Amino acid sequence: MRLPSRVLLREVGPRDGLQNEPPVPTAGKVALIDALSKTGLQRIEAVSFVHPRAIPQMGDAERVWSEITRHEGVEYSALVPNLTGARRALDVGVRSLEVVVSASERHNQVNVNRSTAESLAEIEAVVDLAHSVGATCQVIIATAWGCPYEGDIPVSRVVSIARAALDAGADTLAYGDTTGMATPTRVEELVETTRASLPTVPLALHFHNTRGTGLANVLAALQLGVTEFDASVGGLGGCPYAPGASGNIATEEVVHMLEDMGVETGVDLDLLLDVAAQAERLVGHQLPSQVLRAGPRTRTVAS
Amino acid sequence: MRLPSRVLLREVGPRDGLQNEPPVPTAGKVALIDALSKTGLQRIEAVSFVHPRAIPQMGDAERVWSEITRHEGVEYSALVPNLTGARRALDVGVRSLEVVVSASERHNQVNVNRSTAESLAEIEAVVDLAHSVGATCQVIIATAWGCPYEGDIPVSRVVSIARAALDAGADTLAYGDTTGMATPTRVEELVETTRASLPTVPLALHFHNTRGTGLANVLAALQLGVTEFDASVGGLGGCPYAPGASGNIATEEVVHMLEDMGVETGVDLDLLLDVAAQAERLVGHQLPSQVLRAGPRTRTVAS
């Protein structure tokens, strides 16, 4: 099995996770991010500068951003939904932005009430603004492996959105499996087709475990040489389309599997498990992480 | 990605699943097995002929075995702990037996209060008895990827137990990941080492999802050409060593991923999901299956 020697994980629990949980206090978010910063994670998506009426959970983005303790070697990023959000983020000093467009026309309409073409035009403006102050911008392509409304999205459609995002100036891309519809062969097909069309694209993958395939998809991607993944501590989040179902893959499950396979993550699993327990206390209910429940494989009954 | 075109699944929910759940009525077990028989599954582990004091959940094995409606094309099997259980099973007409020995000396002691050498000697007697009436016997090697007491078990130790089981007359072998300690590279190492030592061994794999790696392990095994897997409807079971943690991989999660990848299972996923819901009602609590919670990827919001 050919695997990369090292991967880069982006922790998205504080943003993608908490925005799909009942609201929690600002201090709890700051404490969560500060604890994550000490685990060895090198990237943390901290907040989203979305309108508080749209997502009240992120209404304190400026406060969270200003109150976290920045840890050397950690890149903190923020999601912005549009040019207004980008201005808010850049104004408080964010230098690593993310914007989203769906591969699915219907999902984009439902999500942000505009066409993908309109979203891509706004993304171009966001990227220009980010670049004007020396910030970077990643474009996340949502529903890349399927849409809860449209079903399968043709690979050619996803790749054409990817090309449009690069044309709009995106520094990097991420493919998001928004509702956990990816399976390993679909991961292979989309990654290989993307590389054939866009050979130099810096590509991260964002999997959800909604249908149990999350770590199998990571394994398939690793075998293709993909080295950048998103994950959410404890599996914080859930799936808005399927109440009770899992959302993001759990960071500690990814770290646990990869480190055992000899793929370095740079993350201290024991510290991360403490943070996962902290995340569970913060939201006040059990999170889907299996490694949090059972402990790592190295923890025997005697220990 | 090289994958087999077809796999053979053995449903172990009625035995391995229910023996780790609170006891359920005989009629419920029979109804569960009868429903499973209509899904296209070709193998069902129906009961265990263990002493009722040891596992009260299986105290009605003879009744369950006599009351199920046998479906053409389905092989029904039973686990037996020893020669006494084998006699009970053969007496009521079971012709496909399974026996267990642990790769871990300590786990074997805790589990059945004897050494692995003593277990292997008894297995030889069970196999002889089975063969004398035309029955077959599979030896399941538990803790093949690690033991909750001892931790890692050397691959060489697992393979030597496998060889001893074949020497004892086993018709087929299965490796059991009793507490979910396998990861994909460990699957690769054990399968490849086994094949190098025992090239013609008919080998099935039995994974647990205790630490989230279940389907990733199945994917790794498929890529090695393994075509026989155990799974439990709904993820019935759980892990006696980690309360609240998952046990067996969920049959519908395996079917869902494999069928989407073009690997035939012969199972009708919609029928199986109905049975998973039935299993949930039978035990009276939520089961860990993600596909049961979220529905298959083909089920859009509109549908």
PDB file of C-alpha atoms in Angstrom, chain A residues 1 3 145 147-152 181 183-186 188 209-213 215-216 219-220 223 241-246 253 256-257 260-261 290-291 293-297 300-301, chain B residues 1 3 145 147-152 181 183-186 188 209-213 215-216 219-220 223 241-246 253 256-257 260-261 290-291 293-297 300-301:
ATOM      1  CA  MET A   1       0.000   0.000   0.000  1.00  0.00           C
ATOM      2  CA  LEU A   3       0.862   6.050   1.381  1.00  0.00           C
ATOM      3  CA  TRP A 145     -19.675  13.857  -4.548  1.00  0.00           C
ATOM      4  CA  CYS A 147     -26.192  16.723  -3.639  1.00  0.00           C
ATOM      5  CA  PRO A 148     -29.029  16.088  -1.200  1.00  0.00           C
ATOM      6  CA  TYR A 149     -31.451  17.602  -3.757  1.00  0.00           C
ATOM      7  CA  GLU A 150     -30.030  16.639  -7.161  1.00  0.00           C
ATOM      8  CA  GLY A 151     -28.319  13.358  -6.281  1.00  0.00           C
ATOM      9  CA  ASP A 152     -25.171  12.536  -8.243  1.00  0.00           C
ATOM     10  CA  MET A 181     -22.161  10.720  -0.434  1.00  0.00           C
ATOM     11  CA  THR A 183     -17.320   6.304  -1.670  1.00  0.00           C
ATOM     12  CA  PRO A 184     -13.711   5.253  -2.399  1.00  0.00           C
ATOM     13  CA  THR A 185     -14.142   4.669  -6.129  1.00  0.00           C
ATOM     14  CA  ARG A 186     -15.885   8.048  -6.478  1.00  0.00           C
ATOM     15  CA  GLU A 188     -10.575   8.033  -7.058  1.00  0.00           C
ATOM     16  CA  ASN A 209     -18.995  10.301   7.742  1.00  0.00           C
ATOM     17  CA  THR A 210     -22.755  10.510   7.223  1.00  0.00           C
ATOM     18  CA  ARG A 211     -22.883   7.048   5.680  1.00  0.00           C
ATOM     19  CA  GLY A 212     -19.891   5.500   7.416  1.00  0.00           C
ATOM     20  CA  THR A 213     -17.471   5.828   4.494  1.00  0.00           C
ATOM     21  CA  LEU A 215     -12.172   6.890   6.755  1.00  0.00           C
ATOM     22  CA  ALA A 216     -12.428   4.567   3.750  1.00  0.00           C
ATOM     23  CA  LEU A 219      -7.671   5.782   2.730  1.00  0.00           C
ATOM     24  CA  ALA A 220      -8.544   5.906  -0.971  1.00  0.00           C
ATOM     25  CA  GLN A 223      -3.385   5.994  -1.875  1.00  0.00           C
ATOM     26  CA  TYR A 241     -30.187  17.045   6.034  1.00  0.00           C
ATOM     27  CA  ALA A 242     -30.327  13.937   8.230  1.00  0.00           C
ATOM     28  CA  PRO A 243     -31.063  14.635  11.908  1.00  0.00           C
ATOM     29  CA  GLY A 244     -29.004  12.388  14.170  1.00  0.00           C
ATOM     30  CA  ALA A 245     -26.565  11.431  11.433  1.00  0.00           C
ATOM     31  CA  SER A 246     -22.827  12.112  11.601  1.00  0.00           C
ATOM     32  CA  GLU A 253     -10.283   9.028  14.265  1.00  0.00           C
ATOM     33  CA  HIS A 256      -5.573   7.468  15.214  1.00  0.00           C
ATOM     34  CA  MET A 257      -5.772   5.559  11.922  1.00  0.00           C
ATOM     35  CA  ASP A 260      -0.970   3.722  13.229  1.00  0.00           C
ATOM     36  CA  MET A 261      -0.395   3.390   9.485  1.00  0.00           C
ATOM     37  CA  GLN A 290     -15.580   6.172  18.022  1.00  0.00           C
ATOM     38  CA  VAL A 291     -12.018   6.665  19.265  1.00  0.00           C
ATOM     39  CA  ARG A 293     -15.725   6.381  23.076  1.00  0.00           C
ATOM     40  CA  ALA A 294     -13.409   3.349  22.918  1.00  0.00           C
ATOM     41  CA  GLY A 295     -10.018   4.966  23.413  1.00  0.00           C
ATOM     42  CA  PRO A 296      -7.053   4.412  21.093  1.00  0.00           C
ATOM     43  CA  ARG A 297      -6.059   0.869  20.148  1.00  0.00           C
ATOM     44  CA  THR A 300      -5.483  -1.953  26.804  1.00  0.00           C
ATOM     45  CA  VAL A 301      -7.831  -2.991  29.597  1.00  0.00           C
TER      46      VAL A 301
ATOM     47  CA  MET B   1      -8.309   0.602  -7.724  1.00  0.00           C
ATOM     48  CA  LEU B   3     -11.520  -4.643  -6.539  1.00  0.00           C
ATOM     49  CA  TRP B 145      -5.230  -7.595  15.140  1.00  0.00           C
ATOM     50  CA  CYS B 147      -5.986  -7.981  22.266  1.00  0.00           C
ATOM     51  CA  PRO B 148      -7.685  -5.796  24.856  1.00  0.00           C
ATOM     52  CA  TYR B 149      -5.363  -7.269  27.517  1.00  0.00           C
ATOM     53  CA  GLU B 150      -2.076  -7.928  25.725  1.00  0.00           C
ATOM     54  CA  GLY B 151      -2.178  -5.189  23.080  1.00  0.00           C
ATOM     55  CA  ASP B 152      -0.553  -6.007  19.736  1.00  0.00           C
ATOM     56  CA  MET B 181      -7.851  -2.716  16.669  1.00  0.00           C
ATOM     57  CA  THR B 183      -6.091  -0.561  10.609  1.00  0.00           C
ATOM     58  CA  PRO B 184      -5.604  -0.902   6.825  1.00  0.00           C
ATOM     59  CA  THR B 185      -1.842  -1.441   6.883  1.00  0.00           C
ATOM     60  CA  ARG B 186      -2.245  -4.075   9.595  1.00  0.00           C
ATOM     61  CA  GLU B 188      -2.458  -5.809   4.542  1.00  0.00           C
ATOM     62  CA  ASN B 209     -15.900  -0.625  13.907  1.00  0.00           C
ATOM     63  CA  THR B 210     -14.931   0.107  17.498  1.00  0.00           C
ATOM     64  CA  ARG B 211     -12.446   2.781  16.441  1.00  0.00           C
ATOM     65  CA  GLY B 212     -14.074   3.865  13.177  1.00  0.00           C
ATOM     66  CA  THR B 213     -11.762   1.919  10.873  1.00  0.00           C
ATOM     67  CA  LEU B 215     -14.955   0.135   6.306  1.00  0.00           C
ATOM     68  CA  ALA B 216     -11.402   1.342   5.664  1.00  0.00           C
ATOM     69  CA  LEU B 219     -11.491  -1.477   1.510  1.00  0.00           C
ATOM     70  CA  ALA B 220      -7.894  -2.524   2.214  1.00  0.00           C
ATOM     71  CA  GLN B 223      -7.803  -4.401  -2.683  1.00  0.00           C
ATOM     72  CA  TYR B 241     -14.642  -3.966  26.585  1.00  0.00           C
ATOM     73  CA  ALA B 242     -15.809  -0.412  25.824  1.00  0.00           C
ATOM     74  CA  PRO B 243     -19.378   0.340  26.890  1.00  0.00           C
ATOM     75  CA  GLY B 244     -21.146   2.503  24.331  1.00  0.00           C
ATOM     76  CA  ALA B 245     -18.641   1.766  21.583  1.00  0.00           C
ATOM     77  CA  SER B 246     -19.527   0.106  18.276  1.00  0.00           C
ATOM     78  CA  GLU B 253     -22.954   0.076   5.538  1.00  0.00           C
ATOM     79  CA  HIS B 256     -24.073   0.408   0.630  1.00  0.00           C
ATOM     80  CA  MET B 257     -20.381   1.138   0.050  1.00  0.00           C
ATOM     81  CA  ASP B 260     -21.778   1.809  -5.025  1.00  0.00           C
ATOM     82  CA  MET B 261     -18.229   0.736  -5.847  1.00  0.00           C
ATOM     83  CA  GLN B 290     -24.914   5.404   9.806  1.00  0.00           C
ATOM     84  CA  VAL B 291     -26.746   4.321   6.647  1.00  0.00           C
ATOM     85  CA  ARG B 293     -29.726   6.891  10.237  1.00  0.00           C
ATOM     86  CA  ALA B 294     -29.044   8.887   7.068  1.00  0.00           C
ATOM     87  CA  GLY B 295     -30.461   6.607   4.388  1.00  0.00           C
ATOM     88  CA  PRO B 296     -28.539   5.492   1.324  1.00  0.00           C
ATOM     89  CA  ARG B 297     -26.768   8.105  -0.822  1.00  0.00           C
ATOM     90  CA  THR B 300     -32.315  12.615  -1.972  1.00  0.00           C
ATOM     91  CA  VAL B 301     -34.313  15.135   0.065  1.00  0.00           C
TER      92      VAL B 301
END
